[in-house]
Amino acid sequence: MKIRFGGALKESNQPCTMRDGIVLYADIYRPDDDRLYPVLLMRQPYGRTLASTVTQAHPVWYVRQGFIVVIQDVRGRGDSGGAFDPFIHEADDGYDAVEWAAGLPGSNGCVGMYGFSYQGFTQWAAASVSPPSLKAIAPGMCGADLYRGMFYPQGRFAVFEHVPWGFQLARDSARRVGGEAAIEAYTTRIRRKTPDEHLYPLPEDGSHPILKGYFPQYEEWYSHSTYDAYWESRNWMNALRERSVPTFLIGGWYDVFLMGTLLDYEALRGRERAGNGVLRLMIGPWDHIPWGRYAGGRDHGPEADGRIHEQQAAWFRYWLKGPEERSIESPLLADAEVTYFERGSAAWRSIPSASPFTDGARRLRYELQGGERPSNGALGSGRLKEMAASGSGTEAKDDIREKEANGCDVFVYDARMPMVVESYQPIDRSAQQDRNEILVYTSSPANKKFRIFGKPSVKAQYQLIGGPTDLVAILSLVRPDGSAEFLTAGRTEISEEAGESGSWGQATVELRPLAFELAEGEVIRLELTGSAYPLFAIHPNGCPPDVLHEAEADVLKMATVAIGYGTEGGSWLQLPLIDDEGGQ
């Protein structure tokens, strides 16, 4: 069926036959003339009508920019045939869909793929098998390494993202087979907002009847809690390092998949250095949905969208059209490899290249210090004492294992009452920081402006009873009104080997990268605790890592952690800095 809509010609339910005979269906939007145009392909599991417009421009807009747009239901979703098994068929199906799209009437033979989240994963899968007609991609908010970049971004299952997503996919599966009761139950479940309700059921293993009956793949995600052959078969990055398709990575500072975007960038930098493809990265002040100016109650200003729709259109116009129609109209096509929004200054920055993981960055170090009162809660004595900024090395000795702490602070992590961190958004944490089961360290007002760019880290001298457990670090900005804006967080597992011998262990916690300009007079705050739930799955305490996914609610225990300070090396926070010219 063909209709004219919004100045475009729409062709619905167009069949595309896969190599195994399964038929997938697509809607095609095209200019209403006889000229040849490049094709933009989106492969998605959520419905062709939506076309990912929760973040992307509608296909009609892209038609007016000079493209044919194809929105295809992936296998087993929407009207497409076959069974949906997330990620498994997307490489071969993607190859076949790209070559089919390249041969459509009116196509100039050049195809680009776009979209975010699952629509980004389908791009990585297709690019990994190099369909000849695929000339450029723009994967947003996803990761080619599913284990590290999506499901276990900091070594713990991302509960707050994947429990709701599992139920959403289960609902769609139920809808295909008439499971009305499951659809209604999903709607009730997914509206629950509190972390306490995420605790049902434990373990978070897919035992809920809706997941078990309509989306059993969730159990696989949760039970494969370490990187193994299951995840290796779902990691496209090794193949992508050898491919040459130009890649425009889109990320958000508040997005759950930011680590996936940055790991993709880091892995593909070597490809570009070898002259094998072109790579660009753009990170905005965005959550997974939407990509606008507001997140976590903060207004990031009228430029917060970064003209992302125009940026994508310029990217594809450059790579998919002939030389006579190319124009360098976007900073993504100039010398800047990385364009990012800097929180604090609310400014977009562009730099020639950057590694969020560079060890040689200039760093500002804060030493953790206690006082007369315990450092539990924001009203305690915990302080961050600013030390001299360092270069690529670290002046203080990092090996503190055998040194006796001059002082220490102690917190008890009760897995039955996890510390709540609901998202990466810049929400106020001051109420949480009043709790006594966390340690809180606050800096003096900054004596000058400085710019943070990269991964903060914490090195902690510790002893432990009741481990293994998690050590979680949370960084926030203290506002003049007393609110504490969340900046970033990270975790690592610690064992009780050191505590058993009476010696002190050493742990390093790497926090998620961020870009933030701290103004003169502003204050930062560090929390140390045992959980950040449901951002990370809770550690039940006392379990070895390989059985965490089997932990039931009745095995939730307590762990007691001492953080030492006052020795040479001690415990400290490091912030990676960048100068005004973009150097580190």
Coordinates of C-alpha atoms in Angstrom, one line a residue:
M1 CA 0.0 0.0 0.0
K2 CA 1.3 3.5 -0.9
I3 CA 0.2 6.8 0.6
R4 CA 1.5 10.3 0.4
F5 CA 2.2 11.8 3.8
G6 CA 4.2 14.8 4.9
G7 CA 5.7 15.3 1.4
A8 CA 6.9 11.7 1.3
L9 CA 5.7 8.6 -0.4
K10 CA 5.1 5.8 2.2
E11 CA 5.1 2.1 1.2
S12 CA 3.9 -0.2 4.0
N13 CA 4.5 -3.8 4.7
Q14 CA 7.3 -4.4 2.2
P15 CA 8.7 -7.9 2.3
C16 CA 12.4 -8.8 2.5
T17 CA 13.3 -12.5 2.4
M18 CA 16.3 -13.6 4.5
R19 CA 18.7 -16.3 3.3
D20 CA 16.8 -19.0 5.4
G21 CA 13.5 -18.1 3.8
I22 CA 12.1 -16.0 6.8
V23 CA 10.3 -12.9 5.6
L24 CA 10.8 -9.6 7.4
Y25 CA 8.6 -6.6 6.8
A26 CA 9.5 -2.9 6.4
D27 CA 7.9 0.5 5.8
I28 CA 9.7 2.6 3.2
Y29 CA 9.6 6.4 3.0
R30 CA 10.9 8.0 -0.2
P31 CA 10.9 11.2 -2.1
D32 CA 8.0 11.4 -4.5
D33 CA 10.1 11.7 -7.7
D34 CA 12.2 9.6 -10.0
R35 CA 15.7 10.6 -8.8
L36 CA 18.2 8.3 -7.1
Y37 CA 18.8 8.6 -3.4
P38 CA 20.9 6.9 -0.7
V39 CA 19.1 4.7 1.8
L40 CA 18.9 5.0 5.6
L41 CA 18.0 1.7 7.2
M42 CA 16.8 1.2 10.8
R43 CA 16.2 -2.4 12.0
Q44 CA 14.2 -2.4 15.3
P45 CA 12.0 -4.6 17.5
Y46 CA 9.5 -2.0 18.8
G47 CA 7.2 -1.3 15.9
R48 CA 7.7 0.3 12.5
T49 CA 5.3 3.1 13.1
L50 CA 7.3 4.4 16.1
A51 CA 10.5 4.4 14.0
S52 CA 12.5 5.2 17.2
T53 CA 11.1 8.7 17.2
V54 CA 11.5 8.9 21.0
T55 CA 15.0 10.2 20.1
Q56 CA 15.2 10.2 16.3
A57 CA 13.7 12.5 13.7
H58 CA 10.7 11.0 11.9
P59 CA 11.5 9.3 8.6
V60 CA 9.6 12.0 6.8
W61 CA 12.2 14.5 8.0
Y62 CA 15.0 12.4 6.6
V63 CA 13.2 12.1 3.3
R64 CA 13.2 15.9 3.1
Q65 CA 16.9 15.8 3.6
G66 CA 17.3 13.7 0.5
F67 CA 17.2 10.1 1.7
I68 CA 15.0 7.0 1.2
V69 CA 14.3 5.6 4.7
V70 CA 13.6 2.0 5.5
I71 CA 12.2 1.0 8.9
Q72 CA 12.2 -2.8 9.3
D73 CA 10.9 -5.1 12.0
V74 CA 13.6 -7.5 13.1
R75 CA 13.0 -11.3 13.1
G76 CA 10.1 -12.3 15.4
R77 CA 8.9 -8.8 16.1
G78 CA 6.0 -6.8 14.6
D79 CA 4.9 -8.4 11.4
S80 CA 8.2 -10.1 10.7
G81 CA 8.3 -13.9 10.7
G82 CA 10.5 -16.2 12.7
A83 CA 11.3 -16.3 16.4
F84 CA 12.9 -13.3 18.3
D85 CA 16.1 -14.3 20.0
P86 CA 17.9 -11.0 20.9
F87 CA 21.1 -10.3 19.0
I88 CA 21.5 -13.8 17.6
H89 CA 20.2 -13.3 14.0
E90 CA 21.1 -9.6 13.6
A91 CA 24.4 -10.1 11.7
D92 CA 23.1 -12.3 8.9
D93 CA 19.7 -10.6 8.8
G94 CA 21.4 -7.3 8.8
Y95 CA 23.6 -8.2 5.9
D96 CA 20.6 -9.4 3.9
A97 CA 18.6 -6.3 4.7
V98 CA 21.3 -3.9 3.7
E99 CA 21.8 -5.5 0.4
W100 CA 18.1 -5.7 -0.2
A101 CA 17.7 -2.0 0.7
A102 CA 20.6 -1.1 -1.7
G103 CA 18.7 -2.7 -4.6
L104 CA 15.3 -0.9 -3.9
P105 CA 13.9 1.2 -6.8
G106 CA 15.2 4.7 -6.5
S107 CA 18.3 3.7 -4.5
N108 CA 21.8 4.9 -5.5
G109 CA 23.2 1.7 -4.0
C110 CA 24.6 3.3 -0.9
V111 CA 23.1 2.4 2.5
G112 CA 23.6 3.9 6.0
M113 CA 22.2 2.5 9.2
Y114 CA 21.0 4.6 12.1
G115 CA 19.1 4.4 15.4
F116 CA 19.9 4.0 19.1
S117 CA 19.7 1.2 21.7
Y118 CA 18.7 -2.1 20.1
Q119 CA 18.6 -0.2 16.8
G120 CA 22.3 0.5 17.4
F121 CA 23.1 -3.1 18.2
T122 CA 21.7 -4.1 14.8
Q123 CA 24.1 -1.7 13.2
W124 CA 27.1 -3.3 15.0
A125 CA 25.9 -6.8 14.0
A126 CA 25.5 -5.9 10.4
A127 CA 28.8 -4.0 10.2
S128 CA 30.6 -7.0 11.7
V129 CA 29.9 -9.0 8.5
S130 CA 30.7 -6.2 6.0
P131 CA 27.8 -6.0 3.6
P132 CA 29.3 -4.3 0.5
S133 CA 26.6 -1.6 0.3
L134 CA 26.9 -0.5 3.9
K135 CA 28.8 2.8 3.7
A136 CA 28.3 4.4 7.1
I137 CA 26.7 3.8 10.5
A138 CA 25.6 6.0 13.4
P139 CA 25.0 3.7 16.4
G140 CA 23.6 5.5 19.4
M141 CA 23.7 4.5 23.1
C142 CA 24.8 0.9 22.7
G143 CA 27.9 -1.2 22.8
A144 CA 29.4 -3.8 20.4
D145 CA 30.6 -5.8 23.5
L146 CA 27.3 -6.7 25.1
Y147 CA 28.8 -8.0 28.4
R148 CA 31.0 -5.0 29.3
G149 CA 29.0 -2.3 27.4
M150 CA 25.4 -3.2 28.2
F151 CA 24.6 -6.0 30.7
Y152 CA 27.5 -5.8 33.2
P153 CA 29.0 -2.4 32.5
Q154 CA 31.0 -2.3 35.8
G155 CA 31.0 -6.0 36.5
R156 CA 27.5 -6.1 38.0
F157 CA 24.2 -6.8 36.3
A158 CA 22.5 -3.5 35.5
V159 CA 19.2 -4.3 37.3
F160 CA 17.4 -1.0 36.8
E161 CA 17.7 -1.2 33.0
H162 CA 17.3 -4.9 32.2
V163 CA 14.5 -5.9 34.5
P164 CA 12.1 -3.4 32.9
W165 CA 13.5 -4.2 29.4
G166 CA 13.0 -7.9 30.0
F167 CA 9.4 -7.3 31.0
Q168 CA 8.9 -5.1 27.9
L169 CA 10.1 -7.7 25.6
A170 CA 8.0 -10.4 27.4
R171 CA 5.0 -8.1 26.9
D172 CA 5.6 -7.9 23.2
S173 CA 6.1 -11.7 23.0
A174 CA 2.8 -12.2 24.9
R175 CA 1.1 -9.8 22.5
R176 CA 2.1 -11.9 19.5
V177 CA 0.4 -15.0 21.0
G178 CA -2.6 -13.4 22.7
G179 CA -1.3 -13.5 26.3
E180 CA -3.6 -10.7 27.6
A181 CA -3.1 -11.6 31.2
A182 CA 0.7 -11.2 30.9
I183 CA 0.2 -7.9 29.1
E184 CA -1.9 -6.5 31.9
A185 CA 0.5 -7.9 34.6
Y186 CA 3.4 -6.3 32.7
T187 CA 1.7 -2.9 32.7
T188 CA 1.2 -3.1 36.5
R189 CA 4.8 -4.3 37.1
I190 CA 6.6 -1.8 34.8
R191 CA 4.9 1.2 36.5
R192 CA 6.6 0.3 39.8
K193 CA 9.2 2.9 40.4
T194 CA 10.8 2.2 43.8
P195 CA 14.0 0.2 44.2
D196 CA 12.4 -1.9 46.9
E197 CA 10.0 -3.3 44.3
H198 CA 12.9 -4.2 42.1
L199 CA 14.0 -6.6 44.9
Y200 CA 11.1 -8.8 44.0
P201 CA 11.9 -11.5 43.0
L202 CA 15.3 -12.4 44.3
P203 CA 17.3 -13.8 42.6
E204 CA 16.7 -11.5 39.6
D205 CA 17.0 -14.6 37.5
G206 CA 13.9 -14.7 35.3
S207 CA 11.9 -16.9 37.7
H208 CA 8.9 -14.5 37.5
P209 CA 6.2 -16.3 35.5
I210 CA 5.9 -13.6 32.8
L211 CA 9.7 -13.7 32.1
K212 CA 9.8 -17.5 32.3
G213 CA 6.8 -17.9 30.0
Y214 CA 7.4 -15.2 27.4
F215 CA 11.0 -14.2 27.6
P216 CA 13.3 -16.9 28.8
Q217 CA 16.4 -15.2 27.4
Y218 CA 16.4 -12.9 30.5
E219 CA 17.5 -15.9 32.6
E220 CA 20.5 -16.4 30.2
W221 CA 21.6 -12.7 30.7
Y222 CA 21.4 -12.9 34.4
S223 CA 22.9 -16.4 34.9
H224 CA 26.0 -15.7 32.7
S225 CA 27.4 -13.3 35.3
T226 CA 31.0 -13.6 34.1
Y227 CA 32.4 -13.2 30.6
D228 CA 32.2 -16.6 28.9
A229 CA 31.5 -18.2 25.6
Y230 CA 27.9 -17.0 25.7
W231 CA 29.1 -13.4 25.7
E232 CA 31.9 -14.0 23.3
S233 CA 29.4 -15.1 20.7
R234 CA 27.6 -11.8 21.3
N235 CA 30.7 -9.6 21.1
W236 CA 31.1 -8.0 17.6
M237 CA 34.1 -5.8 18.5
N238 CA 36.8 -8.2 17.4
A239 CA 35.4 -8.3 13.9
L240 CA 34.7 -4.6 13.8
R241 CA 38.3 -3.7 14.5
E242 CA 39.1 -5.0 11.0
R243 CA 36.2 -3.3 9.2
S244 CA 36.4 0.1 7.6
V245 CA 32.8 1.5 7.7
P246 CA 32.8 5.1 8.9
T247 CA 31.3 5.3 12.4
F248 CA 29.5 8.1 14.2
L249 CA 29.1 7.1 17.9
I250 CA 26.4 8.9 19.9
G251 CA 26.4 8.7 23.7
G252 CA 24.8 10.4 26.7
W253 CA 26.4 11.2 30.0
Y254 CA 23.3 9.9 31.8
D255 CA 22.7 6.9 29.6
V256 CA 23.0 3.4 31.1
F257 CA 25.0 2.3 28.0
L258 CA 27.6 5.1 28.2
M259 CA 30.4 2.6 29.0
G260 CA 29.5 0.7 25.8
T261 CA 29.8 3.8 23.7
L262 CA 33.2 4.7 25.2
L263 CA 34.5 1.1 25.0
D264 CA 33.5 1.1 21.3
Y265 CA 35.4 4.4 20.8
E266 CA 38.4 3.2 22.6
A267 CA 38.5 -0.1 20.6
L268 CA 38.0 1.6 17.2
R269 CA 40.6 4.4 17.7
G270 CA 43.3 2.0 16.7
R271 CA 41.4 1.2 13.5
E272 CA 41.3 4.9 12.6
R273 CA 44.9 5.4 13.5
A274 CA 45.8 2.7 10.9
G275 CA 43.8 4.6 8.3
N276 CA 41.1 1.9 8.3
G277 CA 37.9 3.9 8.6
V278 CA 36.7 7.2 10.1
L279 CA 35.5 7.6 13.6
R280 CA 33.6 10.3 15.4
L281 CA 32.1 10.5 18.9
M282 CA 29.5 12.9 20.3
I283 CA 28.3 12.8 23.9
G284 CA 25.4 14.9 25.0
P285 CA 23.7 15.7 28.4
W286 CA 21.2 13.0 27.7
D287 CA 19.6 10.0 29.3
H288 CA 18.6 7.0 27.2
I289 CA 15.3 8.8 26.5
P290 CA 14.9 11.7 25.7
W291 CA 17.8 13.6 24.1
G292 CA 16.8 17.1 25.2
R293 CA 17.8 19.9 27.6
Y294 CA 16.3 18.5 30.9
A295 CA 17.6 15.5 32.9
G296 CA 17.3 14.8 36.6
G297 CA 15.6 18.1 37.2
R298 CA 18.5 20.1 35.7
D299 CA 18.1 22.5 32.7
H300 CA 21.2 22.1 30.5
G301 CA 20.2 25.0 28.3
P302 CA 18.8 25.6 24.8
E303 CA 21.9 24.2 23.1
A304 CA 21.7 20.9 24.9
D305 CA 20.4 18.9 21.9
G306 CA 23.6 19.6 20.0
R307 CA 21.6 19.8 16.7
I308 CA 21.9 16.0 16.8
H309 CA 19.4 15.5 13.9
E310 CA 21.3 17.8 11.6
Q311 CA 24.6 16.2 12.7
Q312 CA 23.3 12.8 11.7
A313 CA 21.9 14.0 8.4
A314 CA 25.3 15.7 7.6
W315 CA 27.2 12.5 8.4
F316 CA 25.1 10.4 6.1
R317 CA 25.0 13.1 3.3
Y318 CA 28.8 13.1 3.3
W319 CA 29.3 9.4 3.1
L320 CA 26.3 8.2 1.1
K321 CA 26.1 10.9 -1.7
G322 CA 28.3 11.6 -4.6
P323 CA 31.3 14.0 -4.3
E324 CA 29.3 16.8 -6.0
E325 CA 26.8 16.8 -3.2
R326 CA 29.2 16.5 -0.2
S327 CA 29.8 19.5 2.0
I328 CA 31.7 19.8 5.3
E329 CA 28.9 21.3 7.3
S330 CA 29.4 19.6 10.6
P331 CA 32.1 19.7 13.2
L332 CA 31.9 15.9 13.1
L333 CA 33.5 16.1 9.7
A334 CA 36.2 18.6 10.6
D335 CA 39.3 18.0 12.6
A336 CA 37.5 17.3 15.9
E337 CA 37.2 13.6 16.5
V338 CA 35.3 14.1 19.8
T339 CA 32.4 16.5 20.5
Y340 CA 31.0 16.5 24.0
F341 CA 28.8 18.5 26.3
E342 CA 30.5 19.7 29.5
R343 CA 28.4 19.8 32.5
G344 CA 28.9 22.8 34.8
S345 CA 29.8 25.2 32.0
A346 CA 26.9 23.9 29.9
A347 CA 29.1 24.2 26.8
W348 CA 29.9 22.0 23.9
R349 CA 33.6 21.2 23.5
S350 CA 35.4 19.7 20.6
I351 CA 38.9 18.1 20.7
P352 CA 41.0 16.4 18.1
S353 CA 41.1 13.1 20.0
A354 CA 40.6 11.8 23.5
S355 CA 40.7 8.6 25.5
P356 CA 38.5 8.6 28.6
F357 CA 40.8 5.9 29.9
T358 CA 44.2 7.6 29.4
D359 CA 46.6 6.8 32.2
G360 CA 48.8 9.8 31.4
A361 CA 46.2 12.5 32.1
R362 CA 46.9 15.2 34.6
R363 CA 45.3 14.4 37.9
L364 CA 44.1 16.2 41.0
R365 CA 44.3 14.1 44.2
Y366 CA 42.3 14.4 47.4
E367 CA 43.4 12.5 50.5
L368 CA 40.6 11.0 52.6
Q369 CA 40.8 12.2 56.2
G370 CA 38.7 11.6 59.3
G371 CA 38.3 13.7 62.4
E372 CA 37.0 13.7 66.0
R373 CA 33.6 12.4 64.9
P374 CA 33.0 9.4 62.7
S375 CA 32.8 10.0 59.0
N376 CA 29.4 8.3 58.7
G377 CA 26.9 10.6 56.9
A378 CA 27.3 14.1 55.7
L379 CA 27.3 15.5 59.2
G380 CA 30.4 13.5 60.1
S381 CA 34.0 14.6 60.1
G382 CA 35.0 13.1 56.7
R383 CA 37.1 15.5 54.6
L384 CA 38.8 15.5 51.2
K385 CA 42.1 17.3 51.5
E386 CA 43.3 18.6 48.2
M387 CA 46.9 17.6 47.2
A388 CA 49.0 18.9 44.4
A389 CA 48.0 18.0 40.9
S390 CA 50.2 15.3 39.3
G391 CA 51.3 14.5 35.8
S392 CA 51.2 11.1 34.2
G393 CA 52.7 9.5 37.2
T394 CA 51.5 9.4 40.8
E395 CA 53.9 11.0 43.4
A396 CA 52.5 9.1 46.4
K397 CA 53.3 5.4 46.7
D398 CA 50.3 3.3 45.8
D399 CA 51.3 0.1 47.6
I400 CA 49.7 0.5 51.0
R401 CA 48.9 -3.1 51.8
E402 CA 51.2 -3.7 54.7
K403 CA 51.1 -0.2 56.2
E404 CA 49.1 0.3 59.4
A405 CA 46.5 3.0 59.1
N406 CA 46.8 5.9 61.5
G407 CA 43.0 6.2 61.6
C408 CA 40.0 4.6 60.0
D409 CA 36.3 4.9 59.4
V410 CA 33.8 2.0 59.5
F411 CA 30.5 1.4 57.8
V412 CA 28.2 -1.7 57.8
Y413 CA 26.6 -2.7 54.5
D414 CA 23.3 -4.6 55.1
A415 CA 22.4 -6.2 51.8
R416 CA 18.7 -6.2 53.0
M417 CA 18.8 -2.4 53.0
P418 CA 20.8 -1.4 49.9
M419 CA 21.9 2.1 49.3
V420 CA 19.7 3.6 46.6
V421 CA 21.0 5.0 43.3
E422 CA 18.2 4.9 40.8
S423 CA 19.9 6.2 37.7
Y424 CA 22.9 8.2 36.4
Q425 CA 20.9 11.4 36.3
P426 CA 22.0 14.5 38.2
I427 CA 19.5 14.0 41.1
D428 CA 19.9 15.2 44.6
R429 CA 21.6 12.7 47.0
S430 CA 21.6 14.8 50.1
A431 CA 18.9 12.7 51.8
Q432 CA 20.8 9.5 51.1
Q433 CA 24.0 11.1 52.4
D434 CA 22.3 11.5 55.8
R435 CA 22.4 7.8 56.3
N436 CA 24.9 6.4 58.8
E437 CA 25.7 3.2 56.9
I438 CA 27.8 5.2 54.4
L439 CA 31.1 7.1 54.7
V440 CA 31.0 10.7 53.4
Y441 CA 34.1 12.9 52.6
T442 CA 33.6 16.5 51.6
S443 CA 36.1 18.9 50.1
S444 CA 36.8 22.6 50.9
P445 CA 35.5 25.0 48.3
A446 CA 37.7 24.9 45.2
N447 CA 40.2 27.8 45.1
K448 CA 40.0 28.0 41.3
K449 CA 38.1 26.6 38.3
F450 CA 39.1 23.2 36.9
R451 CA 37.7 20.9 34.3
I452 CA 37.3 17.1 34.9
F453 CA 37.4 14.9 31.9
G454 CA 37.7 11.1 32.1
K455 CA 37.5 8.4 34.8
P456 CA 37.8 9.5 38.5
S457 CA 39.2 6.8 40.7
V458 CA 39.4 5.9 44.4
K459 CA 42.2 4.0 46.0
A460 CA 41.1 2.7 49.4
Q461 CA 43.0 1.1 52.2
Y462 CA 40.6 -1.4 53.8
Q463 CA 39.8 -4.2 56.2
L464 CA 36.7 -6.4 55.9
I465 CA 34.6 -8.7 58.0
G466 CA 31.8 -10.7 56.2
G467 CA 33.1 -10.6 52.7
P468 CA 33.5 -10.8 49.9
T469 CA 31.4 -7.7 49.2
D470 CA 31.3 -4.6 47.0
L471 CA 33.0 -1.3 47.6
V472 CA 31.0 1.4 45.9
A473 CA 32.2 5.0 45.3
I474 CA 29.7 7.8 44.5
L475 CA 30.8 11.4 43.6
S476 CA 28.5 14.4 43.9
L477 CA 28.6 18.2 43.6
V478 CA 27.5 20.0 46.8
R479 CA 25.3 23.1 45.9
P480 CA 25.1 26.2 48.1
D481 CA 21.6 25.2 49.1
G482 CA 22.9 21.9 50.6
S483 CA 21.7 19.7 47.8
A484 CA 24.2 17.1 46.4
E485 CA 24.0 16.6 42.7
F486 CA 25.0 13.1 41.6
L487 CA 28.0 13.1 39.2
T488 CA 29.2 9.5 38.8
A489 CA 29.7 6.2 40.5
G490 CA 31.7 3.0 40.3
R491 CA 32.3 -0.3 42.1
T492 CA 34.7 -3.1 42.7
E493 CA 34.6 -6.3 44.7
I494 CA 36.8 -6.7 47.8
S495 CA 37.6 -9.8 49.8
E496 CA 38.3 -10.4 53.5
E497 CA 41.8 -12.0 53.0
A498 CA 43.5 -8.9 54.4
G499 CA 41.1 -8.6 57.3
E500 CA 41.7 -12.2 58.4
S501 CA 45.5 -11.5 58.8
G502 CA 45.0 -8.1 60.4
S503 CA 46.7 -6.4 57.5
W504 CA 45.2 -3.8 55.2
G505 CA 44.1 -4.5 51.7
Q506 CA 44.1 -2.1 48.8
A507 CA 41.2 -1.6 46.4
T508 CA 40.8 0.6 43.3
V509 CA 37.4 1.8 42.3
E510 CA 37.1 3.3 38.8
L511 CA 34.1 5.5 38.4
R512 CA 32.2 6.1 35.2
P513 CA 33.8 8.9 33.0
L514 CA 32.4 12.3 33.1
A515 CA 33.1 15.9 31.8
F516 CA 32.4 18.6 34.3
E517 CA 33.7 22.1 34.9
L518 CA 34.0 22.8 38.7
A519 CA 33.7 26.5 39.3
E520 CA 35.8 28.4 41.9
G521 CA 34.1 28.0 45.3
E522 CA 32.2 24.7 44.5
V523 CA 32.5 21.6 46.6
I524 CA 32.7 17.9 45.8
R525 CA 31.7 15.0 47.9
L526 CA 32.7 11.3 47.9
E527 CA 30.5 8.5 49.4
L528 CA 31.8 5.0 50.1
T529 CA 29.3 2.3 50.7
G530 CA 28.4 -1.3 49.7
S531 CA 25.8 -0.8 47.0
A532 CA 24.2 1.4 44.4
Y533 CA 20.9 -0.3 43.8
P534 CA 19.3 -0.8 41.4
L535 CA 22.1 0.8 39.3
F536 CA 24.1 -2.4 40.1
A537 CA 22.8 -5.7 41.3
I538 CA 23.3 -6.0 45.0
H539 CA 26.1 -8.1 46.5
P540 CA 24.5 -10.3 49.1
N541 CA 27.8 -10.5 51.0
G542 CA 29.8 -13.7 51.8
C543 CA 29.2 -15.3 48.4
P544 CA 31.9 -16.0 45.9
P545 CA 31.4 -14.1 42.6
D546 CA 30.5 -17.1 40.5
V547 CA 27.3 -17.9 42.5
L548 CA 26.0 -14.3 43.0
H549 CA 23.3 -14.9 40.4
E550 CA 22.0 -17.8 42.5
A551 CA 21.6 -15.8 45.7
E552 CA 18.2 -15.9 47.3
A553 CA 16.7 -13.2 49.5
D554 CA 17.2 -15.3 52.7
V555 CA 21.0 -15.2 52.2
L556 CA 21.3 -11.5 52.3
K557 CA 23.9 -10.7 55.0
M558 CA 26.0 -7.9 56.4
A559 CA 29.6 -6.8 55.8
T560 CA 31.7 -4.5 57.9
V561 CA 34.2 -2.4 56.1
A562 CA 37.0 -0.2 57.6
I563 CA 38.6 2.5 55.4
G564 CA 42.1 3.5 56.5
Y565 CA 43.8 6.9 56.2
G566 CA 46.8 8.7 57.5
T567 CA 49.5 6.5 56.1
E568 CA 51.9 7.3 53.2
G569 CA 49.7 6.6 50.3
G570 CA 46.6 6.3 52.4
S571 CA 43.1 6.4 50.8
W572 CA 42.4 9.0 48.1
L573 CA 40.3 10.2 45.3
Q574 CA 41.8 11.2 41.9
L575 CA 40.2 13.4 39.3
P576 CA 41.5 13.5 35.7
L577 CA 41.8 17.0 34.4
I578 CA 41.8 18.6 31.0
D579 CA 43.0 22.1 30.2
D580 CA 41.1 24.8 28.2
E581 CA 42.9 23.7 25.0
G582 CA 41.8 20.1 25.4
G583 CA 45.1 18.7 26.6
Q584 CA 45.3 16.2 29.4

